[in-house]
Coordinates of N, CA and C in Angstrom, one line a residue:
M130 N 0.8 -1.2 0.0 CA 0.0 0.0 0.0 C 0.9 1.2 0.0
T131 N 0.5 2.2 -0.8 CA 1.4 3.4 -0.9 C 0.7 4.6 -0.3
N132 N 1.4 5.7 0.0 CA 0.9 6.9 0.6 C -0.1 7.5 -0.4
E133 N 0.1 7.4 -1.7 CA -0.8 8.0 -2.7 C -2.2 7.3 -2.6
S134 N -2.2 6.0 -2.5 CA -3.5 5.2 -2.4 C -4.2 5.5 -1.2
V135 N -3.5 5.7 -0.1 CA -4.1 6.1 1.2 C -4.7 7.5 1.1
N136 N -4.0 8.4 0.5 CA -4.5 9.8 0.3 C -5.7 9.8 -0.6
A137 N -5.7 8.9 -1.6 CA -6.9 8.9 -2.5 C -8.1 8.4 -1.7
Y138 N -7.9 7.5 -0.8 CA -9.1 7.0 0.0 C -9.6 8.2 0.9
Y139 N -8.8 8.9 1.5 CA -9.2 10.0 2.4 C -9.7 11.2 1.7
N140 N -9.2 11.5 0.5 CA -9.7 12.7 -0.2 C -11.0 12.5 -1.0
G141 N -11.4 11.2 -1.0 CA -12.7 10.9 -1.7 C -12.6 10.5 -3.1
T142 N -11.4 10.4 -3.7 CA -11.2 10.0 -5.1 C -11.3 8.4 -5.3
W143 N -11.1 7.7 -4.2 CA -11.2 6.2 -4.2 C -12.7 5.9 -4.2
E144 N -13.1 5.0 -5.2 CA -14.5 4.6 -5.3 C -14.7 3.1 -5.1
G145 N -13.7 2.4 -5.0 CA -13.8 0.9 -4.8 C -14.3 0.2 -6.0
S146 N -14.0 0.7 -7.2 CA -14.4 0.1 -8.4 C -13.6 -1.2 -8.8
L147 N -12.3 -1.2 -8.2 CA -11.5 -2.4 -8.4 C -11.7 -3.4 -7.4
L148 N -11.9 -4.6 -7.8 CA -12.2 -5.7 -6.8 C -11.0 -6.1 -6.1
P149 N -11.1 -6.5 -4.8 CA -9.9 -7.0 -4.0 C -9.3 -8.2 -4.6
A150 N -8.0 -8.3 -4.6 CA -7.3 -9.5 -5.1 C -5.9 -9.6 -4.4
E151 N -5.3 -10.7 -4.6 CA -4.0 -10.9 -4.0 C -2.9 -9.9 -4.5
S152 N -3.2 -9.4 -5.8 CA -2.2 -8.6 -6.4 C -2.4 -7.1 -6.1
N153 N -3.4 -6.8 -5.2 CA -3.6 -5.4 -4.9 C -4.0 -5.2 -3.4
Y154 N -4.1 -4.0 -2.9 CA -4.5 -3.7 -1.5 C -5.9 -3.3 -1.4
E155 N -6.7 -3.5 -2.4 CA -8.1 -3.1 -2.3 C -8.9 -3.6 -1.1
G156 N -8.5 -4.8 -0.7 CA -9.2 -5.4 0.5 C -9.0 -4.6 1.7
C157 N -7.9 -3.9 1.9 CA -7.7 -3.0 3.0 C -8.7 -1.8 3.0
F158 N -8.9 -1.3 1.8 CA -9.8 -0.1 1.7 C -11.2 -0.6 1.9
Y159 N -11.6 -1.8 1.3 CA -12.9 -2.3 1.5 C -13.2 -2.5 3.0
L160 N -12.3 -3.1 3.7 CA -12.5 -3.3 5.2 C -12.6 -2.0 5.9
A161 N -11.8 -1.0 5.6 CA -11.8 0.3 6.2 C -13.2 0.9 6.0
K162 N -13.7 0.9 4.8 CA -15.0 1.5 4.5 C -16.1 0.8 5.3
I163 N -16.1 -0.6 5.3 CA -17.1 -1.3 6.1 C -17.1 -1.0 7.6
L164 N -15.9 -0.9 8.1 CA -15.7 -0.6 9.6 C -16.3 0.8 9.8
E165 N -16.0 1.8 9.0 CA -16.5 3.1 9.1 C -18.0 3.1 9.1
Y166 N -18.5 2.4 8.1 CA -20.0 2.3 8.0 C -20.7 1.7 9.2
L167 N -20.1 0.7 9.8 CA -20.7 0.0 11.0 C -20.6 1.0 12.2
E168 N -19.6 1.8 12.3 CA -19.4 2.7 13.4 C -20.4 3.8 13.4
C169 N -20.8 4.2 12.2 CA -21.6 5.4 12.0 C -23.0 5.2 12.5
P170 N -23.6 6.1 13.2 CA -25.1 6.0 13.6 C -25.9 5.8 12.4
Q171 N -27.0 5.0 12.5 CA -27.8 4.7 11.3 C -28.4 5.9 10.6
Y172 N -28.8 6.9 11.4 CA -29.5 8.0 10.7 C -28.6 8.9 9.9
L173 N -27.3 8.7 10.0 CA -26.3 9.5 9.3 C -25.8 8.8 8.0
R174 N -26.0 7.5 7.9 CA -25.4 6.7 6.9 C -25.8 7.1 5.5
R175 N -27.1 7.4 5.3 CA -27.5 7.7 4.0 C -26.8 9.0 3.4
D176 N -26.5 9.9 4.3 CA -25.9 11.2 3.9 C -24.4 11.0 3.8
L177 N -23.8 10.2 4.6 CA -22.3 10.1 4.6 C -21.7 9.1 3.8
F178 N -22.5 8.1 3.4 CA -22.0 7.0 2.6 C -22.7 6.8 1.3
P179 N -22.2 7.3 0.2 CA -22.9 7.1 -1.1 C -22.9 5.6 -1.5
I180 N -23.7 5.3 -2.5 CA -23.8 3.9 -3.0 C -22.4 3.6 -3.7
Q181 N -21.8 2.5 -3.2 CA -20.5 2.1 -3.8 C -20.3 0.6 -3.6
K182 N -19.5 -0.1 -4.3 CA -19.3 -1.5 -4.3 C -18.9 -2.1 -2.9
P183 N -18.0 -1.4 -2.1 CA -17.7 -2.0 -0.8 C -18.9 -2.2 0.1
L184 N -19.9 -1.4 -0.1 CA -21.1 -1.5 0.8 C -22.3 -2.2 0.1
K185 N -22.0 -2.9 -0.9 CA -23.1 -3.5 -1.7 C -23.9 -4.5 -0.8
Y186 N -23.2 -5.2 0.1 CA -23.9 -6.1 1.0 C -23.9 -5.7 2.5
A187 N -23.9 -4.3 2.6 CA -23.9 -3.8 4.0 C -25.2 -4.2 4.8
G188 N -26.3 -4.5 4.1 CA -27.5 -4.8 4.8 C -27.4 -6.2 5.5
L189 N -26.4 -7.0 5.1 CA -26.2 -8.3 5.7 C -25.3 -8.2 7.0
L190 N -24.7 -7.1 7.2 CA -23.8 -6.9 8.4 C -24.6 -6.9 9.7
N191 N -24.0 -7.6 10.7 CA -24.6 -7.5 12.0 C -24.5 -6.1 12.6
P192 N -25.6 -5.5 13.0 CA -25.6 -4.2 13.6 C -24.8 -4.2 14.9
L193 N -24.0 -3.1 15.2 CA -23.3 -3.0 16.4 C -24.2 -2.6 17.6
D194 N -25.2 -1.7 17.3 CA -26.1 -1.2 18.3 C -25.3 -0.6 19.4
A195 N -24.3 0.2 19.1 CA -23.3 0.7 20.1 C -24.0 1.8 20.9
Q196 N -23.4 2.2 22.0 CA -24.0 3.2 22.9 C -24.1 4.5 22.2
H197 N -23.3 4.9 21.3 CA -23.4 6.2 20.6 C -24.3 6.1 19.4
H198 N -24.9 5.0 19.2 CA -26.0 4.9 18.1 C -27.3 5.3 18.8
L199 N -27.5 6.6 19.0 CA -28.7 7.0 19.7 C -30.0 6.9 18.8
K200 N -31.1 6.7 19.5 CA -32.4 6.6 18.8 C -33.1 8.0 18.8
S201 N -34.0 8.1 17.9 CA -34.7 9.4 17.7 C -35.5 9.8 19.0
D202 N -35.9 8.8 19.8 CA -36.6 9.2 21.0 C -35.8 9.2 22.3
E203 N -34.5 9.2 22.1 CA -33.6 9.3 23.3 C -33.2 10.7 23.5
K204 N -34.0 11.4 24.3 CA -33.8 12.8 24.5 C -33.3 13.1 25.9
T205 N -32.8 12.1 26.6 CA -32.2 12.4 27.9 C -30.7 12.5 27.9
F206 N -30.1 12.2 26.7 CA -28.7 12.2 26.5 C -28.3 13.4 25.7
K207 N -27.5 14.3 26.2 CA -27.4 15.6 25.6 C -26.3 15.7 24.5
F208 N -25.6 14.6 24.3 CA -24.6 14.5 23.2 C -25.1 13.7 22.1
R209 N -24.8 14.2 20.8 CA -25.2 13.5 19.6 C -24.2 13.8 18.5
P210 N -23.9 12.8 17.7 CA -23.1 13.0 16.5 C -24.0 13.5 15.4
I211 N -23.6 14.5 14.6 CA -24.6 15.1 13.6 C -24.1 15.2 12.2
C212 N -24.9 15.1 11.3 CA -25.1 15.8 10.0 C -26.4 16.6 10.3
N213 N -27.4 15.8 10.5 CA -28.6 16.2 11.2 C -28.5 15.5 12.5
I214 N -29.2 15.9 13.6 CA -29.0 15.2 14.9 C -30.0 14.1 15.1
G215 N -30.8 13.8 14.1 CA -31.7 12.7 14.3 C -32.9 12.9 15.2
L216 N -33.2 14.1 15.6 CA -34.3 14.4 16.4 C -35.4 15.1 15.7
D217 N -36.4 15.6 16.4 CA -37.6 16.1 15.7 C -37.4 17.6 15.4
K218 N -36.3 18.2 15.7 CA -36.1 19.6 15.4 C -34.7 19.8 14.8
E219 N -34.5 20.9 14.1 CA -33.2 21.2 13.6 C -32.3 21.7 14.7
F220 N -31.0 21.7 14.4 CA -30.0 22.1 15.4 C -29.2 23.3 14.9
E221 N -28.9 24.2 15.8 CA -28.2 25.4 15.5 C -27.0 25.5 16.4
I222 N -25.8 25.7 15.9 CA -24.6 25.9 16.6 C -24.5 27.3 17.2
D223 N -24.1 27.4 18.4 CA -24.1 28.7 19.1 C -23.3 29.8 18.4
T224 N -22.1 29.4 17.9 CA -21.3 30.4 17.2 C -21.2 30.2 15.7
D225 N -21.1 31.3 15.0 CA -21.0 31.3 13.6 C -19.5 31.4 13.1
T226 N -18.6 31.2 14.0 CA -17.2 31.4 13.6 C -16.6 30.1 13.1
I227 N -17.3 29.0 13.2 CA -16.8 27.7 12.8 C -17.3 27.3 11.4
T228 N -16.4 27.1 10.5 CA -16.8 26.7 9.1 C -16.5 25.2 8.9
L229 N -17.6 24.5 8.6 CA -17.4 23.0 8.4 C -17.7 22.7 6.9
P230 N -16.9 21.9 6.3 CA -17.2 21.4 4.9 C -18.5 20.6 5.0
P231 N -19.2 20.5 3.8 CA -20.4 19.7 3.8 C -20.0 18.2 4.1
Y232 N -21.0 17.5 4.7 CA -20.9 16.1 5.1 C -19.8 15.8 6.1
T233 N -19.5 16.8 6.9 CA -18.6 16.6 8.0 C -19.4 16.1 9.2
R234 N -18.9 15.0 9.8 CA -19.6 14.5 11.0 C -18.9 15.0 12.3
V235 N -19.6 15.6 13.2 CA -19.1 16.0 14.4 C -20.1 15.6 15.5
T236 N -19.6 15.8 16.8 CA -20.5 15.5 17.9 C -20.9 16.8 18.6
V237 N -22.1 17.0 18.9 CA -22.6 18.3 19.5 C -23.2 18.0 20.9
E238 N -23.1 19.1 21.7 CA -23.7 19.1 23.0 C -24.9 20.0 23.0
I239 N -26.1 19.4 23.2 CA -27.3 20.2 23.2 C -27.6 20.9 24.5
K240 N -27.8 22.2 24.5 CA -27.9 23.0 25.7 C -29.4 23.1 26.2
N241 N -30.3 23.0 25.2 CA -31.7 23.2 25.6 C -32.6 22.0 25.2
L242 N -32.1 20.8 25.6 CA -32.7 19.6 25.2 C -34.1 19.4 25.7
N243 N -34.4 19.8 26.9 CA -35.7 19.6 27.5 C -36.6 20.8 27.6
E244 N -36.2 21.8 26.8 CA -37.0 23.1 26.8 C -37.9 23.1 25.6
Q245 N -39.0 23.9 25.7 CA -39.9 24.1 24.6 C -39.3 25.2 23.7
C246 N -38.9 24.8 22.5 CA -38.2 25.7 21.6 C -38.4 25.2 20.2
K247 N -38.2 26.1 19.2 CA -38.3 25.8 17.8 C -37.0 25.1 17.3
L248 N -35.9 25.4 17.9 CA -34.6 24.8 17.5 C -33.8 24.3 18.7
Y249 N -33.1 23.2 18.5 CA -32.1 22.8 19.5 C -30.8 23.7 19.3
R250 N -30.2 24.1 20.4 CA -29.0 24.9 20.3 C -27.9 24.2 21.1
G251 N -26.7 24.5 20.7 CA -25.6 23.9 21.5 C -24.3 24.2 20.8
S252 N -23.3 23.4 21.1 CA -21.9 23.6 20.6 C -21.3 22.3 20.2
I253 N -20.2 22.4 19.4 CA -19.5 21.3 18.9 C -18.6 20.8 20.1
T254 N -18.6 19.5 20.3 CA -17.7 18.9 21.3 C -17.0 17.7 20.7
S255 N -16.5 16.8 21.6 CA -15.7 15.7 21.1 C -16.1 14.4 21.8
G256 N -15.9 13.3 21.1 CA -16.2 12.0 21.7 C -15.4 11.8 23.0
T257 N -14.2 12.3 23.1 CA -13.4 12.2 24.3 C -14.1 12.8 25.5
K258 N -14.6 14.0 25.3 CA -15.3 14.7 26.3 C -16.6 13.9 26.8
V259 N -17.3 13.3 25.8 CA -18.5 12.5 26.1 C -18.1 11.4 27.0
T260 N -17.0 10.6 26.7 CA -16.6 9.5 27.5 C -16.1 9.9 28.8
R261 N -15.4 11.0 28.9 CA -14.9 11.5 30.2 C -16.0 11.9 31.1
E262 N -17.0 12.6 30.6 CA -18.1 13.1 31.5 C -19.1 12.0 31.8
T263 N -19.4 11.1 30.9 CA -20.5 10.2 31.1 C -20.0 8.7 31.3
G264 N -18.8 8.4 30.9 CA -18.3 7.1 31.0 C -18.9 6.2 29.8
Q265 N -19.6 6.8 28.9 CA -20.2 6.1 27.8 C -19.3 5.9 26.6
Y266 N -19.2 4.7 26.1 CA -18.4 4.5 24.9 C -18.9 5.3 23.7
W267 N -18.0 5.9 22.9 CA -18.5 6.8 21.9 C -17.8 6.5 20.5
G268 N -17.7 5.2 20.3 CA -17.3 4.8 18.9 C -15.8 4.7 18.8
Y269 N -15.4 4.2 17.6 CA -14.0 4.1 17.2 C -13.7 4.8 16.0
S270 N -12.4 5.0 15.7 CA -12.0 5.6 14.4 C -11.2 4.6 13.6
V271 N -11.1 4.8 12.3 CA -10.4 3.9 11.4 C -9.3 4.7 10.7
R272 N -8.0 4.2 10.8 CA -6.9 4.8 10.2 C -6.2 3.8 9.3
L273 N -5.9 4.2 8.1 CA -5.1 3.3 7.1 C -3.6 3.6 7.2
M274 N -2.8 2.6 7.3 CA -1.4 2.7 7.4 C -0.8 1.9 6.2
T275 N 0.4 2.4 5.8 CA 1.0 1.8 4.6 C 1.7 0.4 4.9
G276 N 1.9 0.1 6.2 CA 2.5 -1.2 6.5 C 2.6 -1.3 8.0
L277 N 2.9 -2.6 8.5 CA 3.0 -2.9 9.9 C 4.1 -2.1 10.5
Q278 N 5.2 -1.9 9.8 CA 6.4 -1.2 10.4 C 6.0 0.2 10.7
K279 N 5.2 0.8 9.8 CA 4.8 2.2 10.0 C 3.9 2.3 11.3
V280 N 3.1 1.3 11.6 CA 2.3 1.3 12.8 C 3.1 1.3 14.0
L281 N 4.2 0.4 14.0 CA 4.9 0.2 15.2 C 6.0 1.2 15.5
E282 N 6.4 2.0 14.5 CA 7.5 2.9 14.7 C 7.1 4.0 15.6
G283 N 8.1 4.5 16.4 CA 7.8 5.6 17.3 C 7.4 5.1 18.7
K284 N 7.1 3.8 18.9 CA 6.7 3.3 20.2 C 5.6 4.1 20.8
K285 N 4.5 4.2 20.1 CA 3.4 5.0 20.5 C 2.5 4.1 21.5
F286 N 2.8 2.8 21.6 CA 1.9 2.0 22.5 C 2.8 1.4 23.6
D287 N 2.1 1.2 24.7 CA 2.8 0.6 25.9 C 3.0 -0.9 25.7
I288 N 2.0 -1.6 25.1 CA 2.1 -3.0 24.8 C 1.6 -3.3 23.4
V289 N 2.4 -4.0 22.6 CA 2.0 -4.4 21.3 C 1.9 -6.0 21.3
A290 N 0.7 -6.4 21.1 CA 0.4 -7.9 21.1 C 0.0 -8.4 19.8
G291 N 0.6 -9.5 19.4 CA 0.2 -10.2 18.1 C -0.7 -11.4 18.5
V292 N -1.7 -11.6 17.7 CA -2.6 -12.7 17.9 C -2.1 -13.9 17.1
S293 N -1.7 -15.0 17.8 CA -1.1 -16.2 17.2 C -1.4 -17.4 18.0
P294 N -1.6 -18.6 17.3 CA -1.8 -19.8 18.1 C -0.7 -20.2 19.0
R295 N 0.5 -19.6 18.8 CA 1.7 -19.9 19.6 C 1.7 -19.0 20.9
G296 N 0.8 -18.1 21.1 CA 0.8 -17.2 22.2 C 0.2 -17.7 23.5
K297 N 0.2 -16.9 24.5 CA -0.4 -17.2 25.7 C -1.8 -16.7 25.8
L298 N -2.6 -17.1 26.7 CA -4.0 -16.6 26.9 C -4.0 -15.2 27.4
A299 N -5.0 -14.4 27.1 CA -5.1 -13.1 27.5 C -5.1 -13.0 29.0
S300 N -5.7 -14.0 29.7 CA -5.7 -14.0 31.1 C -4.4 -14.1 31.8
Q301 N -3.3 -14.5 31.0 CA -2.0 -14.6 31.5 C -1.1 -13.4 31.2
V302 N -1.6 -12.4 30.5 CA -0.8 -11.3 30.1 C -0.7 -10.3 31.3
D303 N 0.5 -9.9 31.6 CA 0.7 -8.9 32.6 C 0.7 -7.5 32.1
V304 N -0.1 -6.6 32.6 CA -0.3 -5.3 32.1 C -0.3 -4.3 33.3
C305 N 0.5 -3.3 33.3 CA 0.4 -2.3 34.3 C -0.7 -1.3 34.0
I306 N -1.7 -1.2 34.7 CA -2.9 -0.4 34.4 C -3.0 0.9 35.1
L307 N -1.9 1.3 35.8 CA -1.9 2.5 36.6 C -2.1 3.8 35.8
N308 N -1.5 3.8 34.6 CA -1.6 5.0 33.7 C -2.4 4.8 32.5
K309 N -3.4 3.8 32.6 CA -4.2 3.5 31.4 C -3.4 3.3 30.2
P310 N -2.7 2.2 30.1 CA -1.8 1.9 29.0 C -2.5 1.8 27.7
K311 N -1.8 2.2 26.6 CA -2.3 2.0 25.2 C -1.8 0.7 24.7
I312 N -2.8 -0.1 24.4 CA -2.5 -1.5 23.9 C -2.9 -1.7 22.5
L313 N -2.0 -2.2 21.7 CA -2.2 -2.4 20.3 C -2.3 -3.9 20.1
L314 N -3.5 -4.4 19.5 CA -3.6 -5.8 19.2 C -3.5 -5.9 17.6
V315 N -2.7 -6.8 17.2 CA -2.4 -7.0 15.8 C -2.9 -8.4 15.3
F316 N -3.9 -8.4 14.4 CA -4.5 -9.6 13.9 C -3.9 -9.8 12.5
G317 N -3.6 -11.0 12.2 CA -3.1 -11.4 10.8 C -4.3 -11.8 9.9
G318 N -4.0 -12.0 8.7 CA -5.0 -12.5 7.7 C -5.1 -14.0 7.8
V319 N -5.4 -14.7 6.7 CA -5.5 -16.1 6.6 C -4.2 -16.8 7.0
S320 N -3.1 -16.2 6.7 CA -1.7 -16.8 6.9 C -1.2 -16.4 8.3
G321 N -1.9 -15.6 9.1 CA -1.5 -15.2 10.4 C -0.6 -14.0 10.5
V322 N -0.2 -13.6 11.7 CA 0.7 -12.5 11.9 C 2.1 -12.7 11.4
D323 N 2.5 -14.0 11.3 CA 3.8 -14.3 10.8 C 4.0 -13.8 9.4
A324 N 3.0 -14.0 8.5 CA 3.1 -13.6 7.1 C 3.1 -12.1 7.1
A325 N 2.4 -11.4 8.0 CA 2.4 -9.9 8.0 C 3.8 -9.4 8.4
V326 N 4.5 -10.1 9.3 CA 5.8 -9.7 9.7 C 6.8 -10.0 8.6
E327 N 6.7 -11.1 8.0 CA 7.7 -11.5 7.0 C 7.6 -10.6 5.7
S328 N 6.4 -10.0 5.5 CA 6.2 -9.1 4.3 C 6.9 -7.8 4.5
E329 N 7.3 -7.4 5.7 CA 7.9 -6.1 5.9 C 9.4 -6.3 5.6
E330 N 9.8 -6.0 4.3 CA 11.2 -6.3 3.9 C 12.2 -5.5 4.5
L331 N 11.9 -4.2 4.9 CA 12.9 -3.3 5.4 C 12.9 -3.4 7.0
A332 N 12.1 -4.2 7.6 CA 12.1 -4.2 9.0 C 13.2 -5.1 9.6
E333 N 13.6 -4.8 10.8 CA 14.7 -5.5 11.5 C 14.3 -6.9 11.9
W334 N 13.0 -7.0 12.2 CA 12.5 -8.3 12.7 C 12.1 -9.2 11.6
R335 N 12.2 -10.5 11.8 CA 11.8 -11.6 10.9 C 10.8 -12.5 11.4
R336 N 10.6 -12.5 12.7 CA 9.6 -13.4 13.3 C 8.6 -12.6 14.2
A337 N 7.4 -13.1 14.4 CA 6.4 -12.5 15.2 C 6.9 -12.2 16.6
E338 N 7.7 -13.1 17.1 CA 8.2 -12.9 18.5 C 9.1 -11.7 18.6
D339 N 9.8 -11.4 17.5 CA 10.7 -10.2 17.5 C 9.9 -8.9 17.3
A340 N 8.8 -8.9 16.6 CA 8.0 -7.7 16.3 C 7.1 -7.3 17.5
F341 N 6.6 -8.2 18.3 CA 5.6 -7.9 19.3 C 6.2 -8.2 20.7
D342 N 5.6 -7.4 21.7 CA 6.0 -7.6 23.1 C 5.4 -9.0 23.6
V343 N 4.3 -9.4 23.1 CA 3.7 -10.6 23.6 C 2.8 -11.2 22.5
L344 N 2.7 -12.5 22.4 CA 1.7 -13.2 21.5 C 0.5 -13.7 22.3
I345 N -0.7 -13.5 21.8 CA -1.9 -13.9 22.5 C -2.6 -14.9 21.6
R346 N -3.1 -16.0 22.2 CA -4.0 -16.9 21.4 C -5.4 -16.8 22.0
T347 N -6.3 -17.3 21.1 CA -7.7 -17.0 21.4 C -8.3 -18.1 22.4
T348 N -7.7 -19.3 22.4 CA -8.3 -20.3 23.2 C -7.2 -21.3 23.7
S349 N -7.4 -21.9 24.8 CA -6.4 -22.9 25.3 C -6.6 -24.3 24.6
L350 N -7.6 -24.4 23.8 CA -7.9 -25.7 23.2 C -7.5 -25.6 21.7
P351 N -7.1 -26.7 21.0 CA -6.8 -26.6 19.6 C -8.1 -26.2 18.9
N352 N -8.0 -25.4 17.9 CA -9.2 -24.9 17.2 C -9.7 -25.9 16.1
G353 N -8.9 -26.9 15.8 CA -9.3 -27.9 14.8 C -9.3 -27.4 13.3
S354 N -8.6 -26.2 13.1 CA -8.6 -25.7 11.7 C -7.2 -25.3 11.4
R355 N -6.9 -25.3 10.1 CA -5.6 -24.9 9.6 C -5.4 -23.4 9.7
S356 N -6.5 -22.6 9.7 CA -6.4 -21.2 9.7 C -7.5 -20.7 10.7
E357 N -7.3 -19.5 11.1 CA -8.3 -18.8 12.1 C -9.0 -17.7 11.4
R358 N -10.2 -17.6 11.6 CA -11.0 -16.5 11.0 C -10.8 -15.2 11.8
V359 N -10.4 -14.2 11.1 CA -10.0 -12.9 11.8 C -11.2 -12.3 12.5
E360 N -12.4 -12.4 11.9 CA -13.6 -11.8 12.5 C -14.0 -12.5 13.8
E361 N -13.7 -13.8 14.0 CA -13.9 -14.5 15.2 C -12.8 -14.1 16.2
N362 N -11.6 -14.0 15.8 CA -10.5 -13.7 16.7 C -10.7 -12.3 17.3
V363 N -11.1 -11.4 16.5 CA -11.3 -10.0 17.0 C -12.3 -10.0 18.2
L364 N -13.4 -10.6 18.0 CA -14.4 -10.6 19.1 C -13.9 -11.4 20.3
S365 N -13.2 -12.5 20.1 CA -12.7 -13.3 21.2 C -11.6 -12.6 22.0
V366 N -10.6 -12.1 21.3 CA -9.5 -11.5 22.0 C -9.9 -10.2 22.7
L367 N -10.7 -9.3 22.0 CA -11.2 -8.1 22.7 C -11.9 -8.4 23.9
A368 N -12.8 -9.4 23.9 CA -13.6 -9.8 25.1 C -12.6 -10.3 26.2
Q369 N -11.6 -11.1 25.9 CA -10.7 -11.6 26.8 C -9.8 -10.5 27.4
M370 N -9.4 -9.6 26.6 CA -8.5 -8.5 27.1 C -9.3 -7.6 28.0
Q371 N -10.6 -7.3 27.7 CA -11.4 -6.5 28.6 C -11.6 -7.2 29.9
C372 N -11.8 -8.5 29.9 CA -12.0 -9.2 31.2 C -10.7 -9.1 32.0
R373 N -9.5 -9.3 31.3 CA -8.2 -9.3 32.0 C -8.0 -7.9 32.6
L374 N -8.2 -6.8 31.9 CA -8.0 -5.5 32.4 C -8.9 -5.2 33.6
E375 N -10.2 -5.6 33.5 CA -11.1 -5.4 34.6 C -10.6 -6.2 35.8
T376 N -10.1 -7.4 35.6 CA -9.6 -8.2 36.7 C -8.4 -7.5 37.4
L377 N -7.5 -7.0 36.6 CA -6.3 -6.3 37.1 C -6.7 -5.0 37.8
N378 N -7.7 -4.4 37.4 CA -8.2 -3.1 38.0 C -8.8 -3.3 39.3
Q379 N -9.2 -4.6 39.6 CA -9.8 -4.9 40.9 C -8.8 -5.3 41.9
L380 N -7.6 -5.6 41.5 CA -6.6 -6.1 42.4 C -6.1 -5.0 43.3

């Protein structure tokens, strides 16, 4: 994957007309688009996601029903992500000094939610503030990187864990949770994280054990398959890591 192709994705010139294949990186862009679509509240999707090939079968995706996917009748929660805010009235930002491009998704804080008024009024805020004030999960973001080495450089994470059948269980991973550590979980494709590591020709490491601080496996039992499904591993490992962190937090 090149910087030019990543830039094309973000500036809107990528349309997904080329089908994913082993000879290209279109699968990465398809996956990014699907993840962005799933994270977006339902009432915004029609405006933010035009009809395109990567989303042809989006109707078959399991809904997340995440906490930030608010319903039109949920008027007790003052934060909402908007193009429109999905309620019965239009929304007006307090200040006119902010210029937003069309189809920009932001989160707003409603100041007059329970008042009798013609318009809702408030200000632009951030998902970080929502989580800090309410403790409520406010979605994820998707970033495309040109390679695994680019992700790992700069040591931006406290722990980098690769998911591999050779690893230990998440319940056995030691994590210092005093400063809310940043944890990166790396999932491989059909060939596993080893193939991802070996494909980085300019990297110093040649094995998964060299690239990651720890390897984590999904189960203590043999899975009975030559390969592991990434979508199953993601759910399993995230759930196990959450349980592990909650357990450590109670010690």
